[in-house]
Structure formats: C-alpha cells, structure tokens
Tab-separated table of C-alpha atoms in Angstrom:
chain	number	residue	atom	x	y	z
F	187	MET	CA	11.083	20.778	0.444
F	188	ASN	CA	10.611	17.605	1.901
F	189	ILE	CA	7.454	14.883	1.001
F	190	VAL	CA	6.778	11.672	2.659
F	191	CYS	CA	5.503	9.037	0.611
F	192	LEU	CA	3.756	6.184	2.398
F	193	ASP	CA	2.438	2.833	1.613
F	194	LEU	CA	-0.966	1.904	2.508
F	195	GLU	CA	-1.513	-1.700	3.049
F	196	GLY	CA	0.274	-3.085	5.964
F	197	VAL	CA	1.313	0.550	6.913
F	198	LEU	CA	-1.919	2.189	7.752
F	199	VAL	CA	-4.543	-0.080	7.135
F	200	PRO	CA	-4.799	-4.413	7.057
F	201	GLU	CA	-4.023	-5.563	3.922
F	202	ILE	CA	-7.676	-5.839	1.687
F	203	TRP	CA	-6.823	-9.033	0.239
F	204	ILE	CA	-6.357	-11.052	3.209
F	205	ALA	CA	-9.205	-9.605	5.059
F	206	PHE	CA	-11.153	-10.715	1.574
F	207	ALA	CA	-9.512	-14.020	1.417
F	208	GLU	CA	-11.030	-14.462	5.292
F	209	ALA	CA	-14.473	-13.230	4.517
F	210	SER	CA	-14.672	-15.225	1.469
F	211	GLY	CA	-13.075	-18.200	2.726
F	212	ILE	CA	-10.878	-18.571	-0.205
F	213	PRO	CA	-7.247	-18.778	1.544
F	214	GLU	CA	-5.109	-18.724	-1.655
F	215	LEU	CA	-5.906	-14.899	-2.261
F	216	LYS	CA	-4.159	-13.956	0.996
F	217	ARG	CA	-1.307	-13.804	-1.105
F	218	THR	CA	0.301	-10.168	-0.978
F	219	THR	CA	2.954	-8.394	-2.416
F	220	ARG	CA	5.281	-9.487	0.557
F	221	ASP	CA	5.027	-13.254	-1.036
F	222	GLU	CA	4.863	-12.292	-4.711
F	223	PRO	CA	7.405	-9.274	-6.059
F	224	ASP	CA	5.717	-9.500	-9.349
F	225	TYR	CA	2.364	-7.164	-8.932
F	226	ASP	CA	1.248	-7.916	-12.585
F	227	LYS	CA	1.549	-11.842	-12.110
F	228	LEU	CA	-0.109	-11.527	-8.893
F	229	MET	CA	-2.952	-9.470	-9.677
F	230	LYS	CA	-3.722	-11.772	-12.813
F	231	TRP	CA	-3.652	-14.854	-10.213
F	232	ARG	CA	-6.323	-13.135	-8.179
F	233	LEU	CA	-8.593	-11.842	-11.183
F	234	GLY	CA	-8.835	-15.487	-12.284
F	235	ILE	CA	-9.517	-16.757	-8.853
F	236	LEU	CA	-12.242	-14.125	-8.604
F	237	LYS	CA	-13.631	-15.379	-11.628
F	238	GLU	CA	-13.439	-19.153	-10.830
F	239	HIS	CA	-15.373	-18.047	-7.777
F	240	GLY	CA	-17.960	-15.734	-9.314
F	241	LEU	CA	-17.054	-13.056	-7.393
F	242	GLY	CA	-16.578	-9.226	-8.249
F	243	LEU	CA	-15.882	-5.473	-7.217
F	244	LYS	CA	-19.316	-5.530	-4.746
F	245	GLU	CA	-18.198	-8.371	-2.750
F	246	ILE	CA	-14.549	-7.033	-2.356
F	247	GLN	CA	-15.981	-3.617	-1.561
F	248	ALA	CA	-18.720	-4.874	1.060
F	249	THR	CA	-15.131	-6.214	3.051
F	250	ILE	CA	-13.837	-3.411	2.752
F	251	ALA	CA	-16.319	-1.429	4.481
F	252	LYS	CA	-15.914	-2.963	7.380
F	253	ILE	CA	-12.187	-2.693	7.760
F	254	ASP	CA	-10.444	0.179	9.837
F	255	PRO	CA	-7.474	1.518	9.821
F	256	LEU	CA	-4.839	0.144	12.167
F	257	PRO	CA	-5.121	1.448	15.710
F	258	GLY	CA	-2.789	4.451	15.595
F	259	ALA	CA	-2.619	4.957	12.190
F	260	ARG	CA	-5.200	8.140	11.668
F	261	GLU	CA	-3.380	9.629	14.644
F	262	PHE	CA	-0.098	9.402	13.192
F	263	LEU	CA	-0.973	10.252	9.840
F	264	ASP	CA	-2.519	13.352	11.303
F	265	GLU	CA	0.674	14.483	13.334
F	266	LEU	CA	2.942	13.631	10.296
F	267	ARG	CA	0.591	15.765	7.969
F	268	ALA	CA	0.893	18.796	10.617
F	269	THR	CA	4.729	18.216	10.165
F	270	THR	CA	5.181	17.768	6.518
F	271	GLN	CA	3.811	17.037	3.303
F	272	VAL	CA	2.562	13.400	2.960
F	273	VAL	CA	1.285	11.394	-0.229
F	274	ILE	CA	0.265	7.743	0.299
F	275	ILE	CA	1.714	5.718	-2.686
F	276	SER	CA	-0.357	2.535	-3.161
F	277	ASP	CA	-0.446	-0.317	-5.923
F	278	THR	CA	-4.177	-0.608	-4.735
F	279	PHE	CA	-7.091	0.804	-6.781
F	280	GLU	CA	-9.079	3.713	-6.398
F	281	GLN	CA	-12.213	1.445	-6.032
F	282	PHE	CA	-10.909	-0.096	-2.900
F	283	ALA	CA	-9.580	3.125	-1.353
F	284	LYS	CA	-11.917	5.384	-1.122
F	285	PRO	CA	-13.526	4.557	2.115
F	286	LEU	CA	-10.536	3.689	3.417
F	287	MET	CA	-9.086	7.380	2.703
F	288	GLU	CA	-12.356	8.839	4.177
F	289	LYS	CA	-11.356	6.830	7.490
F	290	LEU	CA	-8.349	8.336	7.342
F	291	GLY	CA	-8.898	11.807	7.275
F	292	TRP	CA	-9.040	11.971	2.917
F	293	PRO	CA	-4.981	12.035	3.055
F	294	SER	CA	-3.818	12.482	-0.404
F	295	ILE	CA	-2.962	9.203	-2.364
F	296	PHE	CA	-1.894	7.834	-6.016
F	297	CYS	CA	-3.109	4.408	-7.014
F	298	ASN	CA	-4.500	2.444	-9.593
F	299	THR	CA	-7.829	1.590	-11.270
F	300	LEU	CA	-9.876	-1.555	-11.898
F	301	GLU	CA	-11.548	-2.233	-15.215
F	302	VAL	CA	-14.966	-3.454	-14.173
F	303	ALA	CA	-17.964	-4.773	-16.345
F	304	ASP	CA	-21.501	-3.774	-16.008
F	305	ASN	CA	-22.102	-6.880	-14.035
F	306	GLY	CA	-19.598	-6.348	-11.365
F	307	GLU	CA	-17.101	-8.611	-12.838
F	308	ILE	CA	-13.307	-6.845	-12.305
F	309	THR	CA	-12.054	-7.482	-15.992
F	310	GLY	CA	-8.642	-5.996	-15.949
F	311	PHE	CA	-6.396	-3.427	-14.133
F	312	LYS	CA	-5.009	-0.060	-15.019
F	313	MET	CA	-1.319	0.906	-13.287
F	314	ARG	CA	-1.039	4.699	-13.169
F	315	CYS	CA	2.308	4.303	-14.347
F	316	GLU	CA	5.160	1.584	-15.033
F	317	LYS	CA	6.765	0.782	-11.507
F	318	SER	CA	4.646	3.266	-9.967
F	319	LYS	CA	6.304	3.654	-6.422
F	320	LEU	CA	9.653	4.364	-7.817
F	321	THR	CA	8.447	6.420	-11.273
F	322	THR	CA	6.213	8.422	-8.545
F	323	VAL	CA	9.048	9.243	-5.711
F	324	LYS	CA	11.239	10.020	-8.920
F	325	ALA	CA	8.841	12.677	-10.534
F	326	LEU	CA	8.366	14.154	-6.930
F	327	GLN	CA	12.277	14.729	-6.875
F	328	SER	CA	11.950	16.095	-10.230
F	329	CYS	CA	9.838	18.789	-8.876
F	330	GLY	CA	12.384	19.884	-5.767
F	331	PHE	CA	10.941	17.575	-3.513
F	332	GLU	CA	13.486	15.458	-1.221
F	333	THR	CA	11.291	11.998	-0.457
F	334	ILE	CA	11.392	10.250	2.691
F	335	ALA	CA	9.665	6.834	2.155
F	336	SER	CA	8.331	3.801	4.266
F	337	GLY	CA	6.558	0.578	3.291
F	338	ASP	CA	6.466	-3.219	4.438
F	339	SER	CA	6.495	-5.160	0.885
F	340	PHE	CA	8.777	-6.041	-1.949
F	341	ASN	CA	7.012	-3.029	-4.325
F	342	ASP	CA	8.138	-0.621	-1.372
F	343	LEU	CA	11.917	-1.071	-1.696
F	344	ALA	CA	12.622	0.974	-5.084
F	345	MET	CA	10.806	4.024	-3.523
F	346	ILE	CA	12.635	3.456	-0.128
F	347	GLN	CA	16.420	3.040	-1.688
F	348	ALA	CA	15.755	5.969	-3.813
F	349	SER	CA	14.473	8.373	-1.308
F	350	LYS	CA	16.866	10.567	1.012
F	351	ALA	CA	15.762	8.359	3.789
F	352	GLY	CA	13.549	5.089	4.390
F	353	PHE	CA	12.317	3.159	6.466
F	354	LEU	CA	10.680	-0.598	6.648
F	355	PHE	CA	7.153	-0.699	8.663
F	356	ARG	CA	5.954	-3.925	10.001
F	357	THR	CA	7.646	-6.083	7.125
F	358	THR	CA	8.762	-9.571	7.222
F	359	GLU	CA	11.330	-11.068	8.947
F	360	GLN	CA	12.921	-12.364	5.581
F	361	ILE	CA	12.565	-8.304	4.155
F	362	LYS	CA	14.517	-7.317	7.211
F	363	LYS	CA	17.136	-9.807	7.106
F	364	ASP	CA	17.860	-9.333	2.995
F	365	TYR	CA	17.837	-5.216	2.982
F	366	PRO	CA	19.859	-4.799	6.822
F	367	GLN	CA	20.341	-1.115	5.743
F	368	PHE	CA	17.225	0.086	5.898
F	369	PRO	CA	16.000	0.783	9.715
F	370	ALA	CA	13.051	-1.408	10.539
F	371	TYR	CA	10.132	-0.171	13.019
F	372	GLU	CA	7.007	-1.877	14.433
F	373	GLU	CA	5.631	1.259	16.503
F	374	TYR	CA	4.245	4.175	14.969
F	375	SER	CA	5.817	6.376	17.497
F	376	ASP	CA	9.224	4.840	16.411
F	377	LEU	CA	8.370	5.567	12.517
F	378	LEU	CA	7.285	9.500	13.307
F	379	ASN	CA	10.655	10.302	15.267
F	380	ALA	CA	12.565	8.613	12.538
F	381	ILE	CA	10.646	10.273	10.088
F	382	LYS	CA	11.243	13.627	11.495
F	383	LYS	CA	14.763	13.217	12.276
F	384	ALA	CA	15.214	13.053	8.595
F	385	LEU	CA	13.241	16.289	7.514
C-alpha cells in the first residue's frame, strides 16, 4: 500500500515565517529551512528574535489567520487524497497548522508543538521525534507502506531519499543543482502526474 508524504510550507501553503517577517517588519525572520539546514539552530535563533521584539504566539497566529493555501493546493490535495493515502509531515507546530488544515479540508498532519507561557511568549518547542520527517517515513515503511515523498527544502531531502519515489516541488536552484537525481516540478498538475505514475 502506498502513502504520499508531503511537506507543508512552500508546497501547500506559503512560508509562515516569511509572512510573519513581512507583517512584523523584521526581515531576519525570512530565514527558512531553505537557507539553514539545522532546524534546531534556526528555531532557537527565531525564538531569540521574537523575545527581543516582545512578540509571541498571538501575533504569529494573527498573521496565520490571513494566510491562504497556495493557489491550486486544495484541489491538488483533494485529487491526490481521492487516489491514495496522504499525510503531511511538517516541522511546523500544531499551534500554527490548525487554521491552515481547516482551509485544506482537514488532511492528516504530523508536526511539532510549541511551548508557550501564560503570557503568550513562545519559550521553546518540542519536536515530535528526532529527524522527524525521515523517522516518520521509516516508521510508515515498517508498517508495510511504500512511501512517495515531496518537499522543497533541506529538511525534506532525507524523506525524499528514503522513499520509493521522491520529488522536489518549487525548490531553490541550489537544491536542484545539488540533487539532480530528484525530478523537480513547479506546477501541481506535473507533481500529481508524477506521483500517480509512481503509485
């Protein structure tokens, strides 16, 4: 049995931190996993900037409330889910993801959790498991699933490499150049066709 594992940000919805960087006027927060492969380092750096500016969960959630899925994402996901099992595996946090899952028709998502103080300050984060995307794909494979994976960033490469088929979607030129073995697509229709052929 097949299961498709998709990244969330950059693939189905805009990058949350980039949207928040623009809304808050803090350009440093535009840094994502496309720029920094070490997610732990990236998140600690982000939390430091939030603390410095006195910003917390409420402000980020206000930005997320205005974010819509990327054009065509909901239709792509609906058609894919009518064809096969799909799970979104993301390094985002449940406190960020919920309103976006509603807009995408409540697909299954495996993500992480923020630690938030009573005053709304984000004090830390709890990863669901180590190397969450790769670990999840390997766990699904151990349950008898064959995985097909797609994502756009450094933190998606391990799950793409570990799957029976893997695709880059709207990634950077550098990642395309460094990983020419993975087909790279820009349009949902092309990604959908590639996944269907791999099933």
